[in-house]
PDB file of C-alpha atoms in Angstrom:
ATOM      1  CA  MET A1030      -8.256  -5.826 -23.718  1.00 45.00           C
ATOM      2  CA  ALA A1031     -11.434  -5.237 -21.662  1.00 57.00           C
ATOM      3  CA  GLY A1032     -13.474  -7.915 -20.248  1.00 71.00           C
ATOM      4  CA  THR A1033     -16.173  -8.775 -17.655  1.00 80.00           C
ATOM      5  CA  LEU A1034     -15.583  -8.060 -14.163  1.00 81.00           C
ATOM      6  CA  VAL A1035     -16.859 -10.865 -11.950  1.00 87.00           C
ATOM      7  CA  SER A1036     -16.363 -12.031  -8.370  1.00 88.00           C
ATOM      8  CA  ALA A1037     -15.633 -15.634  -7.452  1.00 90.00           C
ATOM      9  CA  VAL A1038     -15.759 -16.999  -3.984  1.00 91.00           C
ATOM     10  CA  ILE A1039     -13.832 -20.039  -2.643  1.00 92.00           C
ATOM     11  CA  TYR A1040     -14.992 -21.573   0.825  1.00 91.00           C
ATOM     12  CA  GLY A1041     -13.512 -23.734   3.462  1.00 90.00           C
ATOM     13  CA  ASN A1042     -10.904 -26.363   2.634  1.00 88.00           C
ATOM     14  CA  ASP A1043     -11.180 -25.481  -0.889  1.00 90.00           C
ATOM     15  CA  ILE A1044      -9.202 -22.216  -0.160  1.00 89.00           C
ATOM     16  CA  ARG A1045      -5.951 -24.029   0.619  1.00 85.00           C
ATOM     17  CA  TYR A1046      -6.775 -26.057  -2.726  1.00 85.00           C
ATOM     18  CA  PHE A1047      -6.620 -22.876  -4.822  1.00 87.00           C
ATOM     19  CA  SER A1048      -4.027 -20.972  -2.794  1.00 80.00           C
ATOM     20  CA  ASN A1049      -1.045 -21.792  -5.099  1.00 80.00           C
ATOM     21  CA  LEU A1050      -3.172 -22.432  -8.187  1.00 84.00           C
ATOM     22  CA  LEU A1051      -4.562 -19.034  -8.873  1.00 86.00           C
ATOM     23  CA  GLN A1052      -1.955 -16.198  -8.999  1.00 83.00           C
ATOM     24  CA  PRO A1053      -2.406 -12.437  -9.547  1.00 83.00           C
ATOM     25  CA  PHE A1054      -2.149 -11.078 -13.092  1.00 83.00           C
ATOM     26  CA  LYS A1055      -2.505 -14.447 -14.823  1.00 86.00           C
ATOM     27  CA  ARG A1056      -5.558 -15.599 -16.784  1.00 88.00           C
ATOM     28  CA  TYR A1057      -7.305 -18.940 -16.629  1.00 91.00           C
ATOM     29  CA  TYR A1058      -9.724 -21.276 -18.308  1.00 92.00           C
ATOM     30  CA  ILE A1059     -12.114 -22.230 -15.733  1.00 93.00           C
ATOM     31  CA  THR A1060     -15.017 -24.696 -15.965  1.00 93.00           C
ATOM     32  CA  GLY A1061     -17.263 -26.594 -13.493  1.00 92.00           C
ATOM     33  CA  GLY A1062     -17.871 -23.727 -11.064  1.00 92.00           C
ATOM     34  CA  ILE A1063     -21.321 -22.832  -9.563  1.00 93.00           C
ATOM     35  CA  VAL A1064     -22.953 -19.665 -11.048  1.00 93.00           C
ATOM     36  CA  LYS A1065     -25.513 -17.853  -9.027  1.00 91.00           C
ATOM     37  CA  LYS A1066     -27.353 -14.604  -9.047  1.00 91.00           C
ATOM     38  CA  GLN A1067     -25.507 -11.926  -7.252  1.00 87.00           C
ATOM     39  CA  ASP A1068     -26.905  -9.745  -4.477  1.00 86.00           C
ATOM     40  CA  ALA A1069     -27.102  -6.285  -5.829  1.00 84.00           C
ATOM     41  CA  LYS A1070     -25.241  -4.732  -2.920  1.00 81.00           C
ATOM     42  CA  TYR A1071     -22.251  -7.022  -3.667  1.00 78.00           C
ATOM     43  CA  LYS A1072     -22.087  -6.600  -7.265  1.00 79.00           C
ATOM     44  CA  VAL A1073     -18.637  -5.497  -8.629  1.00 75.00           C
ATOM     45  CA  SER A1074     -19.889  -4.637 -12.168  1.00 81.00           C
ATOM     46  CA  ASP A1075     -23.051  -4.807 -14.382  1.00 84.00           C
ATOM     47  CA  TYR A1076     -22.564  -8.622 -14.488  1.00 87.00           C
ATOM     48  CA  GLN A1077     -25.545 -10.080 -12.637  1.00 90.00           C
ATOM     49  CA  PHE A1078     -23.938 -13.336 -11.397  1.00 92.00           C
ATOM     50  CA  SER A1079     -21.007 -14.396  -9.177  1.00 91.00           C
ATOM     51  CA  TRP A1080     -19.093 -17.616  -9.246  1.00 93.00           C
ATOM     52  CA  MET A1081     -18.294 -20.210  -6.478  1.00 92.00           C
ATOM     53  CA  LEU A1082     -15.152 -22.228  -7.068  1.00 93.00           C
ATOM     54  CA  HIS A1083     -14.757 -25.846  -5.327  1.00 92.00           C
ATOM     55  CA  ASN A1084     -12.379 -28.606  -5.620  1.00 88.00           C
ATOM     56  CA  LYS A1085     -14.158 -30.226  -8.621  1.00 91.00           C
ATOM     57  CA  THR A1086     -13.692 -26.965 -10.663  1.00 93.00           C
ATOM     58  CA  LEU A1087     -11.294 -27.369 -13.459  1.00 93.00           C
ATOM     59  CA  VAL A1088      -8.697 -24.669 -13.744  1.00 92.00           C
ATOM     60  CA  GLU A1089      -6.002 -24.382 -16.485  1.00 92.00           C
ATOM     61  CA  GLU A1090      -3.652 -21.506 -16.849  1.00 90.00           C
ATOM     62  CA  CYS A1091      -3.795 -19.641 -20.179  1.00 90.00           C
ATOM     63  CA  VAL A1092      -0.027 -19.449 -20.786  1.00 88.00           C
ATOM     64  CA  GLU A1093       0.992 -16.289 -22.536  1.00 86.00           C
ATOM     65  CA  PRO A1094       4.446 -15.088 -22.967  1.00 83.00           C
ATOM     66  CA  ASN A1095       3.603 -11.462 -22.683  1.00 80.00           C
ATOM     67  CA  PRO A1096       0.514 -11.116 -20.637  1.00 79.00           C
ATOM     68  CA  PRO A1097      -1.727  -8.083 -21.563  1.00 82.00           C
ATOM     69  CA  LEU A1098      -1.865  -5.072 -19.271  1.00 82.00           C
ATOM     70  CA  LEU A1099      -4.331  -4.787 -16.696  1.00 79.00           C
ATOM     71  CA  PRO A1100      -7.609  -3.337 -18.005  1.00 73.00           C
ATOM     72  CA  CYS A1101      -8.191  -1.241 -15.037  1.00 72.00           C
ATOM     73  CA  THR A1102      -6.791   2.131 -13.950  1.00 75.00           C
ATOM     74  CA  PHE A1103      -5.707   3.300 -10.641  1.00 80.00           C
ATOM     75  CA  GLU A1104      -5.680   6.720  -8.820  1.00 80.00           C
ATOM     76  CA  PHE A1105      -2.674   7.380  -6.814  1.00 85.00           C
ATOM     77  CA  THR A1106      -1.922  10.042  -4.261  1.00 81.00           C
ATOM     78  CA  LYS A1107       1.408  11.921  -4.321  1.00 82.00           C
ATOM     79  CA  PHE A1108       3.611  11.613  -1.292  1.00 80.00           C
ATOM     80  CA  GLU A1109       3.590  15.399  -1.005  1.00 77.00           C
ATOM     81  CA  ASP A1110      -0.067  15.201  -0.459  1.00 76.00           C
ATOM     82  CA  LEU A1111      -0.216  12.303   2.111  1.00 76.00           C
ATOM     83  CA  PHE A1112      -0.456  14.705   5.043  1.00 66.00           C
ATOM     84  CA  ARG A1113      -3.897  15.736   3.937  1.00 66.00           C
ATOM     85  CA  PHE A1114      -5.336  12.422   4.436  1.00 65.00           C
ATOM     86  CA  ALA A1115      -3.438  10.629   7.432  1.00 59.00           C
ATOM     87  CA  ASN A1116      -6.077   7.796   6.888  1.00 60.00           C
ATOM     88  CA  THR A1117      -6.007   5.623   4.035  1.00 62.00           C
ATOM     89  CA  GLU A1118      -4.839   6.143   0.423  1.00 71.00           C
ATOM     90  CA  ASN A1119      -3.394   4.458  -2.895  1.00 86.00           C
ATOM     91  CA  VAL A1120       0.096   4.764  -3.711  1.00 91.00           C
ATOM     92  CA  GLN A1121       2.413   3.332  -6.219  1.00 92.00           C
ATOM     93  CA  THR A1122       6.091   2.901  -5.244  1.00 93.00           C
ATOM     94  CA  VAL A1123       9.249   1.072  -5.915  1.00 94.00           C
ATOM     95  CA  VAL A1124      10.658  -0.984  -2.930  1.00 95.00           C
ATOM     96  CA  VAL A1125      14.325  -0.327  -2.421  1.00 94.00           C
ATOM     97  CA  THR A1126      15.251  -1.391   1.155  1.00 94.00           C
ATOM     98  CA  ALA A1127      14.013  -4.104   3.341  1.00 95.00           C
ATOM     99  CA  PHE A1128      14.728  -4.021   7.287  1.00 95.00           C
ATOM    100  CA  ALA A1129      14.844  -7.186   9.508  1.00 94.00           C
ATOM    101  CA  THR A1130      11.409  -8.696  10.826  1.00 93.00           C
ATOM    102  CA  LYS A1131      10.509  -7.511  14.195  1.00 92.00           C
ATOM    103  CA  GLU A1132       8.362  -9.177  16.771  1.00 91.00           C
ATOM    104  CA  GLN A1133       6.145  -6.734  18.441  1.00 86.00           C
ATOM    105  CA  ASN A1134       5.103  -7.020  22.260  1.00 84.00           C
ATOM    106  CA  ASN A1135       1.385  -7.570  21.247  1.00 84.00           C
ATOM    107  CA  GLY A1136       2.577 -10.828  19.363  1.00 85.00           C
ATOM    108  CA  CYS A1137       2.481  -9.195  16.000  1.00 91.00           C
ATOM    109  CA  THR A1138       5.241  -9.353  13.303  1.00 93.00           C
ATOM    110  CA  THR A1139       6.275  -6.306  11.264  1.00 94.00           C
ATOM    111  CA  ARG A1140       8.836  -5.701   8.563  1.00 96.00           C
ATOM    112  CA  GLY A1141       9.853  -2.207   7.433  1.00 95.00           C
ATOM    113  CA  PHE A1142      10.689  -1.361   3.855  1.00 97.00           C
ATOM    114  CA  ILE A1143      11.839   1.888   2.335  1.00 96.00           C
ATOM    115  CA  VAL A1144       9.815   2.784  -0.846  1.00 96.00           C
ATOM    116  CA  VAL A1145      10.193   5.768  -3.319  1.00 96.00           C
ATOM    117  CA  ASN A1146       8.602   7.199  -6.369  1.00 94.00           C
ATOM    118  CA  GLU A1147       9.228  10.013  -8.865  1.00 95.00           C
ATOM    119  CA  GLU A1148       8.976  12.600  -6.233  1.00 92.00           C
ATOM    120  CA  LYS A1149      12.370  11.280  -4.702  1.00 93.00           C
ATOM    121  CA  LYS A1150      10.994  11.266  -1.145  1.00 91.00           C
ATOM    122  CA  PRO A1151      11.950   8.010   0.347  1.00 94.00           C
ATOM    123  CA  MET A1152       9.354   6.788   2.803  1.00 93.00           C
ATOM    124  CA  LEU A1153       8.980   3.998   5.410  1.00 94.00           C
ATOM    125  CA  LEU A1154       6.272   1.374   4.591  1.00 95.00           C
ATOM    126  CA  THR A1155       5.575  -1.071   7.541  1.00 95.00           C
ATOM    127  CA  LEU A1156       3.854  -4.585   6.611  1.00 96.00           C
ATOM    128  CA  TRP A1157       2.014  -6.216   9.450  1.00 94.00           C
ATOM    129  CA  ASN A1158       1.217  -9.977  10.240  1.00 93.00           C
ATOM    130  CA  GLU A1159       0.125 -11.785   7.123  1.00 93.00           C
ATOM    131  CA  PHE A1160       1.450  -8.833   4.899  1.00 94.00           C
ATOM    132  CA  GLU A1161       4.867  -9.239   6.522  1.00 95.00           C
ATOM    133  CA  GLN A1162       4.702 -13.047   6.116  1.00 93.00           C
ATOM    134  CA  ASN A1163       3.578 -13.161   2.607  1.00 92.00           C
ATOM    135  CA  GLN A1164       4.337 -10.124   0.488  1.00 94.00           C
ATOM    136  CA  GLY A1165       7.010  -9.024   2.846  1.00 95.00           C
ATOM    137  CA  THR A1166       9.040 -12.258   2.379  1.00 94.00           C
ATOM    138  CA  GLN A1167       8.512 -12.189  -1.335  1.00 94.00           C
ATOM    139  CA  LEU A1168       9.896  -8.473  -1.541  1.00 96.00           C
ATOM    140  CA  ALA A1169      12.678  -9.010   0.994  1.00 96.00           C
ATOM    141  CA  ASN A1170      13.860 -12.105  -0.975  1.00 95.00           C
ATOM    142  CA  SER A1171      13.851  -9.999  -4.434  1.00 95.00           C
ATOM    143  CA  ILE A1172      14.923  -6.719  -3.080  1.00 93.00           C
ATOM    144  CA  GLY A1173      17.326  -6.154  -5.912  1.00 91.00           C
ATOM    145  CA  ASN A1174      14.863  -6.345  -8.563  1.00 94.00           C
ATOM    146  CA  ALA A1175      13.225  -2.989  -8.135  1.00 93.00           C
ATOM    147  CA  ASN A1176       9.977  -4.239  -7.399  1.00 96.00           C
ATOM    148  CA  VAL A1177       7.001  -1.911  -8.073  1.00 96.00           C
ATOM    149  CA  ILE A1178       4.064  -2.228  -5.722  1.00 96.00           C
ATOM    150  CA  ILE A1179       0.751  -0.715  -5.484  1.00 94.00           C
ATOM    151  CA  GLY A1180      -0.634  -0.192  -2.110  1.00 93.00           C
ATOM    152  CA  MET A1181      -4.388   0.096  -1.531  1.00 89.00           C
ATOM    153  CA  LYS A1182      -6.116   1.359   1.555  1.00 88.00           C
ATOM    154  CA  LEU A1183      -2.884   2.036   3.353  1.00 91.00           C
ATOM    155  CA  LYS A1184      -2.597   3.913   6.699  1.00 89.00           C
ATOM    156  CA  ILE A1185      -0.811   7.066   6.748  1.00 86.00           C
ATOM    157  CA  THR A1186       0.723   7.646  10.129  1.00 85.00           C
ATOM    158  CA  THR A1187       3.099  10.360  11.738  1.00 78.00           C
ATOM    159  CA  PHE A1188       5.661   7.759  12.693  1.00 75.00           C
ATOM    160  CA  ASN A1189       8.931   8.845  11.218  1.00 74.00           C
ATOM    161  CA  TYR A1190       7.435  12.187  10.508  1.00 80.00           C
ATOM    162  CA  LEU A1191       5.333  10.539   7.841  1.00 85.00           C
ATOM    163  CA  SER A1192       5.059   6.847   6.874  1.00 90.00           C
ATOM    164  CA  LEU A1193       2.723   4.198   5.453  1.00 92.00           C
ATOM    165  CA  THR A1194       1.580   0.942   6.872  1.00 93.00           C
ATOM    166  CA  THR A1195      -0.783  -1.737   6.110  1.00 93.00           C
ATOM    167  CA  LYS A1196      -3.951  -2.330   8.153  1.00 90.00           C
ATOM    168  CA  PRO A1197      -6.961  -4.803   7.974  1.00 88.00           C
ATOM    169  CA  GLY A1198      -8.500  -4.254   4.564  1.00 85.00           C
ATOM    170  CA  SER A1199      -5.288  -3.174   2.775  1.00 90.00           C
ATOM    171  CA  GLY A1200      -4.084  -4.632  -0.436  1.00 90.00           C
ATOM    172  CA  LEU A1201      -0.650  -5.113  -2.062  1.00 93.00           C
ATOM    173  CA  LEU A1202      -0.058  -5.580  -5.643  1.00 93.00           C
ATOM    174  CA  ILE A1203       3.431  -6.648  -6.627  1.00 94.00           C
ATOM    175  CA  ASN A1204       4.736  -5.794 -10.117  1.00 94.00           C
ATOM    176  CA  PRO A1205       1.302  -5.248 -11.569  1.00 91.00           C
ATOM    177  CA  PRO A1206       1.303  -5.437 -15.390  1.00 90.00           C
ATOM    178  CA  THR A1207       0.409  -1.808 -16.011  1.00 91.00           C
ATOM    179  CA  SER A1208       2.119   0.755 -18.135  1.00 91.00           C
ATOM    180  CA  GLU A1209       2.453   3.079 -14.959  1.00 92.00           C
ATOM    181  CA  ALA A1210       4.248   0.438 -13.099  1.00 93.00           C
ATOM    182  CA  ASN A1211       6.529  -0.198 -16.129  1.00 93.00           C
ATOM    183  CA  ALA A1212       7.315   3.509 -16.382  1.00 94.00           C
ATOM    184  CA  LEU A1213       8.154   3.740 -12.642  1.00 96.00           C
ATOM    185  CA  LYS A1214      10.508   0.908 -12.833  1.00 95.00           C
ATOM    186  CA  ASP A1215      12.273   2.445 -15.895  1.00 96.00           C
ATOM    187  CA  TRP A1216      12.488   5.687 -13.909  1.00 96.00           C
ATOM    188  CA  TYR A1217      14.057   4.015 -10.951  1.00 96.00           C
ATOM    189  CA  ASN A1218      16.634   2.145 -12.908  1.00 95.00           C
ATOM    190  CA  ALA A1219      17.512   5.470 -14.476  1.00 96.00           C
ATOM    191  CA  ASN A1220      17.834   7.094 -11.046  1.00 96.00           C
ATOM    192  CA  LYS A1221      18.890   4.335  -8.760  1.00 93.00           C
ATOM    193  CA  GLU A1222      22.260   6.025  -7.795  1.00 95.00           C
ATOM    194  CA  GLU A1223      20.700   9.210  -6.658  1.00 96.00           C
ATOM    195  CA  ILE A1224      17.962   7.254  -4.664  1.00 95.00           C
ATOM    196  CA  ALA A1225      20.951   5.158  -2.832  1.00 94.00           C
ATOM    197  CA  GLU A1226      22.440   8.279  -1.999  1.00 95.00           C
ATOM    198  CA  LEU A1227      19.014   9.489  -0.439  1.00 94.00           C
ATOM    199  CA  ILE A1228      18.690   6.239   1.438  1.00 94.00           C
ATOM    200  CA  GLN A1229      22.351   6.444   2.791  1.00 94.00           C
ATOM    201  CA  GLN A1230      21.454   9.876   4.052  1.00 93.00           C
ATOM    202  CA  MET A1231      18.269   8.406   5.740  1.00 92.00           C
ATOM    203  CA  ALA A1232      15.959  10.900   3.816  1.00 92.00           C
ATOM    204  CA  TYR A1233      13.199   8.634   5.087  1.00 91.00           C
ATOM    205  CA  LYS A1234      13.716  10.119   8.488  1.00 90.00           C
ATOM    206  CA  ASP A1235      14.322  13.729   7.359  1.00 88.00           C
ATOM    207  CA  SER A1236      11.339  16.018   8.215  1.00 84.00           C
ATOM    208  CA  SER A1237      12.406  18.565   5.849  1.00 82.00           C
ATOM    209  CA  LYS A1238      11.764  16.256   3.030  1.00 82.00           C
ATOM    210  CA  LEU A1239       8.767  14.254   4.209  1.00 81.00           C
ATOM    211  CA  LEU A1240       7.128  17.216   5.827  1.00 77.00           C
ATOM    212  CA  PRO A1241       8.247  20.552   4.266  1.00 75.00           C
ATOM    213  CA  PRO A1242       6.621  23.854   5.381  1.00 76.00           C
ATOM    214  CA  PRO A1243       3.145  23.924   4.233  1.00 76.00           C
ATOM    215  CA  SER A1244       1.787  26.453   1.775  1.00 77.00           C
ATOM    216  CA  SER A1245      -0.264  29.427   3.199  1.00 78.00           C
ATOM    217  CA  ASN A1246      -3.360  27.921   1.728  1.00 78.00           C
ATOM    218  CA  ASP A1247      -2.950  24.848   3.889  1.00 76.00           C
ATOM    219  CA  ILE A1248      -2.636  26.585   7.242  1.00 80.00           C
ATOM    220  CA  ILE A1249      -5.814  27.295   9.150  1.00 77.00           C
ATOM    221  CA  SER A1250      -6.338  28.962  12.695  1.00 77.00           C
ATOM    222  CA  VAL A1251      -7.022  26.929  15.802  1.00 74.00           C
ATOM    223  CA  ALA A1252     -10.456  28.359  16.026  1.00 74.00           C
ATOM    224  CA  ASN A1253     -11.250  27.187  12.471  1.00 76.00           C
ATOM    225  CA  ALA A1254      -9.641  23.743  13.109  1.00 73.00           C
ATOM    226  CA  LEU A1255     -12.185  23.144  15.719  1.00 72.00           C
ATOM    227  CA  ASN A1256     -14.915  23.002  12.983  1.00 73.00           C
ATOM    228  CA  THR A1257     -12.721  21.634  10.095  1.00 67.00           C
ATOM    229  CA  LEU A1258     -11.368  18.557  12.107  1.00 65.00           C
ATOM    230  CA  LYS A1259     -15.040  17.275  12.507  1.00 65.00           C
ATOM    231  CA  ASP A1260     -14.807  16.439   8.637  1.00 62.00           C
ATOM    232  CA  VAL A1261     -11.244  16.556   7.897  1.00 60.00           C
ATOM    233  CA  LYS A1262      -8.752  14.266   9.714  1.00 60.00           C
ATOM    234  CA  THR A1263      -5.742  16.491   9.712  1.00 66.00           C
ATOM    235  CA  ALA A1264      -4.796  20.162   9.337  1.00 70.00           C
ATOM    236  CA  TRP A1265      -1.921  22.375   9.602  1.00 76.00           C
ATOM    237  CA  ILE A1266      -2.682  25.146  12.232  1.00 76.00           C
ATOM    238  CA  THR A1267      -0.848  28.207  13.349  1.00 75.00           C
ATOM    239  CA  GLY A1268      -0.764  29.323  17.100  1.00 73.00           C
ATOM    240  CA  LYS A1269       1.470  29.702  19.948  1.00 75.00           C
ATOM    241  CA  ILE A1270       2.235  26.812  22.453  1.00 74.00           C
ATOM    242  CA  ASN A1271       2.431  27.558  26.193  1.00 75.00           C
ATOM    243  CA  LEU A1272       3.922  24.831  28.520  1.00 72.00           C
ATOM    244  CA  SER A1273       2.557  24.433  32.140  1.00 71.00           C
ATOM    245  CA  PRO A1274       5.158  25.462  34.738  1.00 68.00           C
ATOM    246  CA  ARG A1275       5.330  22.015  36.141  1.00 68.00           C
ATOM    247  CA  GLN A1276       8.607  20.213  36.045  1.00 66.00           C
ATOM    248  CA  GLN A1277       8.066  17.302  33.560  1.00 66.00           C
ATOM    249  CA  LYS A1278      10.622  15.483  31.302  1.00 68.00           C
ATOM    250  CA  PHE A1279       9.916  15.230  27.582  1.00 62.00           C
ATOM    251  CA  TRP A1280      11.328  12.569  25.515  1.00 58.00           C
ATOM    252  CA  PHE A1281      11.157  11.214  21.823  1.00 51.00           C
ATOM    253  CA  GLU A1282      11.812   7.490  20.886  1.00 51.00           C
ATOM    254  CA  ASP A1283      13.216   6.805  17.492  1.00 49.00           C
ATOM    255  CA  GLY A1284      11.471   3.618  15.795  1.00 47.00           C
ATOM    256  CA  LEU A1285      14.356   2.447  13.520  1.00 46.00           C
TER     257      LEU A1285
END
């Protein structure tokens, strides 16, 4: 069911007031908010106004045994194409494994998860700080539920050959009511034994699965890369490596 897309803003102490009242994927009856003309550069749709909610605004949940599917659509990037971006992309995955929370040297907290989709390429997803504390806790506490997540504006890194991580501006939707999410959960439940074997084999650290040899169309010369990389963040290049004759130790640190 289509509707009107509108932005609503909550300020100051009212944020805490609404923090547990408004939940994703639910519908509400709202009255008593402030409606104001929206600046054109902040508009999210053709609707000309935005709302401001405050502690005098009345909010009542619309109780629905079977909430409708989200009226919006998402465009997702395949795992096999992530190397093309190495910056930010949107993905849809099932969370299958949770690691322990880690305290980083810079005072940040992280938690790693193994995620997978129909491509059967388990991959590491690292949640940082508030993502680790909020969505990470929820996912870890319900790890057996085959939670489907949509990760928006995630950063793609070459840690563990290829992995995903949150960054400021990222977004995570847990079990969104979409037909695609329902189909992915059904797929996982039908293939969970095979996925469990891949996790047991640590396929999320296997370069042959995460970064298989590129096709000839994806390989460019070093000379062409100098121009291409001005606009494209990553590229496969072909060439020869020469090491300097100096005595130097090389090392590699495994992150998990």
